[in-house]
Amino acid sequence: MIIVLKPHAPENKLKEIVEITIKLGYEPKIIKGVEHTVIAAVGDERKNQSLESLKNHPYVQNVLPIQKPYKLASREYHPKCTKVKIGNYFIGAGHFQVIAGPCAVESYEQMRQATSDVFKTGVRIIRGGAYKPRSSPYAFQGLGEEGLNILQAMKDEFKVAVVTEVVGVTHIDKIAEVADCIQIGARNCQNYHLLEMVAKSDKPVLLKRGMSTTINEWLSAAEYLLVNGCPSVILCERGIRTFETATRNTMDVGAIAVAKQESHFPVIADPSHAAGRVNLVLPLAKAAIAAGADGLIVEAHPDPVNACSDAAQQIKSDEFHKFMESIEPLIKICCSK
Ligand code: PEP
Ligand code: MN
C-alpha cells in the first residue's frame, strides 16, 4: 500500500501514521518529497488488515493499493492459459466449448429432447437448472432433486458432462454427485459463504459475473474460490445492468478481453442472459468469440414458447444446428491452440 500524506504534514503526525502501519503488520518505508511525504507500507495486503482506514486520518490524502486482490487467478502469477476439465472435456487454452441446454430442467421429456438436439450439433457439455434463482420469488424455482436425477439420466444416456447451478449451501452435496461443474449464478457472485462451501466440493466452478460487480470484484470472487480449495474456475460474462433497456443486460464485451488478459482461467460468455431475446443471441455470441471467449453457454429448449423460465431468449433446440453452423467459422479464426 502507498500512503500519501497531506502537504506539509507535521513530523509528529508522520510518526503517528508510521506507528499505525507497524501495528497493522506492515513495514513502513518513508519517502520524503518537497511537499508530500509518502509511506510505502510493505506487507501482504491479503494477510494483514487493510490500511484503507487511514483514509480517515486527517493528515492522509490517499491510500493506494499496489497488489491486486487476486493473485492465484492472475496471469502475473500464471502466465499460460489454464485449461479446465469438465467431465471428459477441456475448455480454455485453445479448447472452445459450447455448453447448451434449457434454462431449467422441467421434465425428463423436455431435457431429453433438448440434450438429444444439441448433442447432434456437437455439444458435449449440457446445462439445465435444477435449482433456479429467479428475479421474482414467486416464479418457477426448479424441480430440485428430481431435476438432478433427470440430469444424471442424460449423463448415462449421452455421456455428456453437466453444468448446473447451486443456489443454496444445503444443496451442494447432492448437486456435486451429478454435476461435473457447478455454476454460481450472477445473483450469488459475491455470496462468499456459498463460494466457500462450493469450493470445498472439489468441482470446477463456472462463476458468472454479478450483474453489478466490477471485473475486479468478479476476479476477487474467483480468487476466493481458489483460496478455499476450488481446483479451477471458468469465468462467465453474462451481461451487466446498465441504463439500456433494449437488451435484458448489457453484454460487457470489453470485460471478456480484460478478464482474459488479467486471468489465466478460461473466460466464456452467456449471450442468452445478456440478450434476453432469441434474435440477439447469435450476434452477441459472435461478439464474444471475437473478443477472445473460450466458450459459450447458451440456452436451448425444445418448446421455448412454453418454457417455465426465460422463454424469450431460448433457441429452439431443433434449430440449434443453425446457431452452431454460424459460429463455427469464427471459432476457427479466433480460437487457436
Ligand atoms: C442461468 O444460467 O439460468 C441464470 C440464472 O443465469 P444468471 O445467473 O446469469 O442470471
Ligand atoms: Mn435462464
Coordinates of C-alpha atoms and ligand atoms in Angstrom, one line a residue:
M1 CA 0.0 0.0 0.0
I2 CA 1.1 3.5 -0.7
I3 CA 0.0 6.1 1.9
V4 CA 0.2 9.7 0.6
L5 CA 0.3 12.3 3.4
K6 CA -1.2 15.8 3.0
P7 CA 1.2 18.5 2.0
H8 CA 3.4 19.7 4.9
A9 CA 2.1 17.1 7.4
P10 CA 4.0 17.7 10.7
E11 CA 6.6 15.2 11.9
N12 CA 4.6 14.1 14.9
K13 CA 1.7 13.1 12.6
L14 CA 4.0 11.2 10.3
K15 CA 5.3 9.3 13.3
E16 CA 1.7 8.6 14.4
I17 CA 0.8 7.2 10.9
V18 CA 4.0 5.1 10.8
E19 CA 3.1 3.6 14.1
I20 CA -0.4 2.6 12.9
T21 CA 1.1 0.9 9.8
I22 CA 3.5 -1.1 12.0
K23 CA 0.7 -2.0 14.4
L24 CA -1.3 -3.4 11.4
G25 CA 1.6 -5.6 10.4
Y26 CA 3.4 -3.6 7.7
E27 CA 6.9 -2.4 7.4
P28 CA 6.9 1.3 6.5
K29 CA 9.4 2.9 4.2
I30 CA 9.3 6.7 4.3
I31 CA 9.9 8.7 1.1
K32 CA 10.1 12.5 1.6
G33 CA 9.3 14.8 -1.3
V34 CA 9.3 18.6 -1.4
E35 CA 5.6 18.9 -0.5
H36 CA 4.4 15.4 0.1
T37 CA 5.7 12.6 2.3
V38 CA 4.8 9.1 1.1
I39 CA 4.9 5.9 3.1
A40 CA 5.4 2.7 1.2
A41 CA 3.8 0.1 3.6
V42 CA 5.5 -3.3 2.7
G43 CA 3.4 -6.4 3.6
D44 CA 0.8 -8.7 2.1
E45 CA -2.5 -6.9 1.9
R46 CA -4.4 -10.2 1.8
K47 CA -2.9 -11.4 5.1
N48 CA -2.8 -8.1 7.0
Q49 CA -5.6 -5.8 7.9
S50 CA -6.3 -3.2 5.2
L51 CA -4.7 0.2 5.6
E52 CA -7.8 1.8 3.8
S53 CA -9.0 3.0 7.2
L54 CA -6.1 5.5 7.2
K55 CA -8.1 7.4 4.5
N56 CA -10.0 8.7 7.5
H57 CA -6.8 10.2 9.1
P58 CA -6.8 14.0 9.0
Y59 CA -3.2 14.1 7.6
V60 CA -3.6 11.3 5.0
Q61 CA -4.5 12.4 1.4
N62 CA -4.9 9.0 -0.1
V63 CA -4.2 5.3 0.4
L64 CA -3.4 3.3 -2.8
P65 CA -3.2 -0.4 -3.2
I66 CA -0.4 -1.9 -5.3
Q67 CA -1.3 -5.5 -5.1
K68 CA -4.3 -6.9 -6.9
P69 CA -6.8 -8.6 -4.7
Y70 CA -6.5 -11.7 -6.8
K71 CA -3.1 -13.5 -7.1
L72 CA -3.8 -17.2 -7.8
A73 CA -6.2 -16.2 -10.5
S74 CA -3.9 -13.7 -12.1
R75 CA -1.9 -14.0 -15.3
E76 CA 1.1 -12.4 -13.5
Y77 CA 1.1 -15.5 -11.2
H78 CA 0.4 -18.0 -14.0
P79 CA 1.2 -16.6 -17.5
K80 CA 0.0 -19.5 -19.5
C81 CA -3.7 -20.1 -20.2
T82 CA -5.2 -22.8 -18.0
K83 CA -7.5 -25.4 -19.4
V84 CA -10.2 -26.7 -17.2
K85 CA -11.7 -30.2 -17.5
I86 CA -15.4 -30.6 -17.2
G87 CA -16.2 -34.3 -17.2
N88 CA -14.1 -35.6 -20.1
Y89 CA -14.0 -32.3 -22.0
F90 CA -11.5 -29.5 -21.9
I91 CA -12.2 -25.8 -22.0
G92 CA -9.7 -23.0 -22.4
A93 CA -6.1 -22.8 -23.8
G94 CA -7.5 -23.3 -27.3
H95 CA -10.3 -25.7 -26.4
F96 CA -13.5 -24.0 -27.3
Q97 CA -16.7 -25.4 -25.9
V98 CA -20.4 -24.6 -26.4
I99 CA -22.4 -25.5 -23.3
A100 CA -26.0 -25.7 -24.2
G101 CA -29.4 -26.8 -22.8
P102 CA -32.5 -25.3 -21.3
C103 CA -32.7 -22.6 -18.7
A104 CA -34.4 -25.1 -16.3
V105 CA -34.9 -28.8 -16.2
E106 CA -38.7 -29.1 -16.5
S107 CA -39.3 -32.7 -17.2
Y108 CA -37.5 -35.9 -18.4
E109 CA -39.0 -35.5 -21.9
Q110 CA -38.1 -31.8 -22.2
M111 CA -34.5 -32.4 -21.0
R112 CA -34.0 -35.5 -23.2
Q113 CA -35.2 -33.7 -26.3
A114 CA -33.0 -30.7 -25.6
T115 CA -30.0 -32.9 -24.9
S116 CA -30.6 -35.1 -28.0
D117 CA -30.9 -32.0 -30.2
V118 CA -27.8 -30.1 -29.0
F119 CA -25.8 -33.4 -28.8
K120 CA -26.4 -33.9 -32.6
T121 CA -24.8 -30.5 -33.2
G122 CA -21.6 -31.4 -31.4
V123 CA -22.4 -30.1 -27.9
R124 CA -20.8 -32.3 -25.2
I125 CA -21.5 -30.2 -22.1
I126 CA -25.1 -29.6 -21.3
R127 CA -26.7 -27.1 -18.9
G128 CA -30.0 -27.1 -17.1
G129 CA -31.0 -25.6 -13.8
A130 CA -32.5 -28.0 -11.2
Y131 CA -32.4 -25.1 -8.7
K132 CA -33.4 -21.8 -10.2
P133 CA -32.6 -18.3 -8.9
R134 CA -35.4 -16.0 -10.1
S135 CA -36.0 -12.3 -10.3
S136 CA -39.4 -12.9 -8.7
P137 CA -39.6 -15.2 -5.7
Y138 CA -43.0 -16.5 -7.0
A139 CA -41.6 -17.7 -10.3
F140 CA -40.7 -21.4 -11.0
Q141 CA -37.7 -22.3 -8.8
G142 CA -36.8 -25.6 -10.4
L143 CA -37.5 -29.3 -9.8
G144 CA -34.7 -29.7 -7.2
E145 CA -33.6 -33.3 -6.7
E146 CA -35.9 -34.6 -9.4
G147 CA -34.1 -32.3 -11.8
L148 CA -30.8 -33.7 -10.7
N149 CA -32.0 -37.2 -11.4
I150 CA -33.0 -36.2 -14.9
L151 CA -29.6 -34.6 -15.5
Q152 CA -28.0 -37.9 -14.3
A153 CA -30.1 -39.8 -16.8
M154 CA -28.7 -37.5 -19.6
K155 CA -25.2 -38.3 -18.5
D156 CA -25.9 -42.0 -18.5
E157 CA -27.5 -42.0 -21.9
F158 CA -25.4 -39.4 -23.9
K159 CA -22.2 -39.4 -21.9
V160 CA -22.3 -35.7 -21.7
A161 CA -20.9 -33.5 -18.9
V162 CA -23.3 -31.4 -16.9
V163 CA -23.1 -27.9 -15.6
T164 CA -25.8 -26.9 -13.2
E165 CA -26.4 -24.1 -10.7
V166 CA -26.3 -24.1 -7.0
V167 CA -28.4 -21.5 -5.1
G168 CA -28.0 -22.6 -1.5
V169 CA -25.4 -24.4 0.6
T170 CA -27.8 -27.2 1.6
H171 CA -27.9 -28.5 -2.0
I172 CA -24.2 -28.6 -2.6
D173 CA -23.6 -32.3 -1.8
K174 CA -26.5 -33.5 -3.9
I175 CA -25.5 -31.3 -6.8
A176 CA -21.9 -32.4 -6.6
E177 CA -23.0 -36.0 -7.0
V178 CA -24.3 -35.2 -10.5
A179 CA -22.6 -32.0 -11.7
D180 CA -19.2 -32.1 -13.5
C181 CA -19.1 -28.3 -13.0
I182 CA -21.1 -26.2 -10.5
Q183 CA -22.5 -22.9 -11.7
I184 CA -22.6 -19.9 -9.4
G185 CA -25.1 -17.5 -10.8
A186 CA -24.9 -13.8 -11.2
R187 CA -27.0 -13.2 -8.1
N188 CA -24.5 -15.2 -6.0
C189 CA -21.2 -14.0 -7.4
Q190 CA -20.4 -12.2 -4.1
N191 CA -22.1 -14.7 -1.8
Y192 CA -18.8 -15.5 -0.1
H193 CA -20.3 -18.1 2.3
L194 CA -21.7 -20.0 -0.7
L195 CA -18.5 -19.6 -2.6
E196 CA -16.5 -21.0 0.3
M197 CA -18.7 -24.1 0.6
V198 CA -18.9 -24.8 -3.1
A199 CA -15.1 -24.5 -3.3
K200 CA -14.8 -27.4 -0.8
S201 CA -16.9 -29.7 -3.1
D202 CA -13.7 -30.1 -5.3
K203 CA -15.6 -29.5 -8.5
P204 CA -14.7 -26.9 -11.1
V205 CA -16.9 -23.8 -10.8
L206 CA -18.5 -21.7 -13.6
L207 CA -18.5 -18.3 -12.0
K208 CA -20.9 -15.9 -13.5
R209 CA -20.2 -12.2 -13.2
G210 CA -22.7 -10.5 -11.0
M211 CA -24.9 -8.0 -12.8
S212 CA -23.4 -5.1 -10.8
T213 CA -19.9 -6.5 -10.0
T214 CA -16.8 -4.8 -11.4
I215 CA -14.2 -7.0 -13.1
N216 CA -12.0 -6.6 -10.1
E217 CA -14.7 -7.9 -7.8
W218 CA -15.5 -10.8 -10.1
L219 CA -11.9 -11.8 -10.2
S220 CA -11.6 -11.4 -6.5
A221 CA -14.6 -13.8 -6.1
A222 CA -12.7 -16.3 -8.3
E223 CA -9.7 -15.9 -6.1
Y224 CA -11.8 -16.6 -3.1
L225 CA -12.9 -19.9 -4.6
L226 CA -9.3 -20.9 -5.3
V227 CA -8.1 -19.9 -1.8
N228 CA -10.8 -22.1 -0.4
G229 CA -9.7 -25.1 -2.4
C230 CA -11.6 -24.9 -5.6
P231 CA -9.5 -26.7 -8.3
S232 CA -10.4 -24.5 -11.2
V233 CA -12.7 -21.7 -12.3
I234 CA -14.4 -20.7 -15.5
L235 CA -15.3 -17.1 -15.7
C236 CA -18.5 -16.2 -17.4
E237 CA -19.6 -12.8 -18.6
R238 CA -23.4 -12.7 -18.8
G239 CA -24.2 -9.0 -19.1
I240 CA -24.4 -6.3 -16.6
R241 CA -27.2 -3.9 -15.5
T242 CA -27.0 -0.5 -17.3
F243 CA -29.5 2.2 -18.2
E244 CA -30.1 0.3 -21.5
T245 CA -33.4 -1.5 -21.8
A246 CA -33.2 -2.8 -25.4
T247 CA -31.3 -5.8 -24.2
R248 CA -32.0 -7.7 -21.0
N249 CA -28.5 -6.9 -19.8
T250 CA -25.6 -5.2 -21.5
M251 CA -23.0 -7.7 -22.5
D252 CA -19.7 -6.3 -21.5
V253 CA -17.6 -7.4 -24.4
G254 CA -14.7 -5.4 -23.0
A255 CA -14.8 -7.4 -19.8
I256 CA -14.2 -10.6 -21.8
A257 CA -11.0 -9.1 -23.2
V258 CA -9.9 -7.7 -19.8
A259 CA -10.6 -11.0 -17.9
K260 CA -8.6 -12.9 -20.5
Q261 CA -5.7 -10.5 -20.0
E262 CA -5.9 -10.4 -16.2
S263 CA -6.6 -14.1 -15.5
H264 CA -5.2 -17.4 -16.8
F265 CA -8.6 -19.1 -16.4
P266 CA -11.0 -19.7 -19.3
V267 CA -13.5 -16.9 -19.9
I268 CA -16.8 -17.8 -21.5
A269 CA -19.8 -15.7 -22.4
D270 CA -23.5 -16.2 -21.9
P271 CA -25.2 -14.4 -24.7
S272 CA -28.7 -15.7 -23.8
H273 CA -28.9 -13.9 -20.5
A274 CA -27.2 -10.8 -21.9
A275 CA -29.6 -10.7 -24.9
G276 CA -32.9 -11.7 -23.3
R277 CA -34.3 -12.1 -26.8
V278 CA -33.6 -15.1 -29.1
N279 CA -32.8 -13.0 -32.2
L280 CA -29.9 -11.2 -30.4
V281 CA -28.2 -14.4 -29.1
L282 CA -26.2 -15.1 -32.3
P283 CA -24.8 -11.6 -32.8
L284 CA -23.8 -11.4 -29.1
A285 CA -22.2 -14.8 -29.3
K286 CA -20.2 -13.7 -32.3
A287 CA -19.0 -10.6 -30.5
A288 CA -17.9 -12.7 -27.5
I289 CA -15.9 -15.1 -29.7
A290 CA -14.3 -12.2 -31.5
A291 CA -13.3 -10.7 -28.1
G292 CA -11.5 -13.9 -27.2
A293 CA -14.0 -16.0 -25.3
D294 CA -13.0 -19.6 -24.7
G295 CA -16.6 -20.8 -25.0
L296 CA -20.3 -20.0 -24.7
I297 CA -23.1 -21.1 -22.5
V298 CA -26.4 -20.9 -24.5
E299 CA -30.0 -21.7 -23.6
A300 CA -31.8 -24.1 -25.9
H301 CA -35.3 -25.6 -25.3
P302 CA -37.5 -27.9 -27.4
D303 CA -40.5 -25.7 -27.0
P304 CA -39.3 -22.2 -25.9
V305 CA -42.7 -20.5 -26.1
N306 CA -43.9 -22.8 -23.3
A307 CA -40.7 -22.8 -21.2
C308 CA -41.1 -22.3 -17.5
S309 CA -38.4 -19.7 -17.4
D310 CA -36.6 -17.4 -19.8
A311 CA -38.9 -18.3 -22.7
A312 CA -38.0 -15.3 -24.8
Q313 CA -34.3 -16.0 -25.0
Q314 CA -34.1 -19.7 -25.6
I315 CA -33.2 -21.1 -29.0
K316 CA -35.5 -23.8 -30.3
S317 CA -33.3 -26.9 -29.8
D318 CA -34.1 -28.5 -33.1
E319 CA -32.8 -25.3 -34.7
F320 CA -29.6 -25.2 -32.7
H321 CA -27.6 -26.5 -35.6
K322 CA -28.1 -23.2 -37.4
F323 CA -26.5 -21.4 -34.4
M324 CA -23.6 -23.8 -34.3
E325 CA -23.0 -23.5 -38.1
S326 CA -23.0 -19.7 -37.9
I327 CA -20.4 -19.5 -35.2
E328 CA -18.1 -22.3 -36.4
P329 CA -16.1 -20.2 -39.0
L330 CA -15.5 -17.5 -36.3
I331 CA -14.3 -20.0 -33.8
K332 CA -11.8 -21.3 -36.3
I333 CA -10.4 -17.8 -36.9
C334 CA -10.4 -16.5 -33.3
C335 CA -9.7 -19.6 -31.1
S336 CA -6.4 -21.4 -31.7
K337 CA -4.4 -23.8 -29.5
Ligands
PEP1 C1 -29.0 -19.2 -15.7 O1 -27.9 -19.5 -16.2 O2 -30.0 -19.8 -15.9 C2 -29.1 -18.0 -14.8 C3 -30.0 -17.8 -13.9 O3 -28.1 -17.1 -15.2 P1 -27.7 -15.8 -14.4 O4 -27.2 -16.2 -13.1 O5 -26.6 -15.3 -15.3 O6 -28.8 -14.8 -14.4
MN2 MN -32.0 -18.7 -17.7

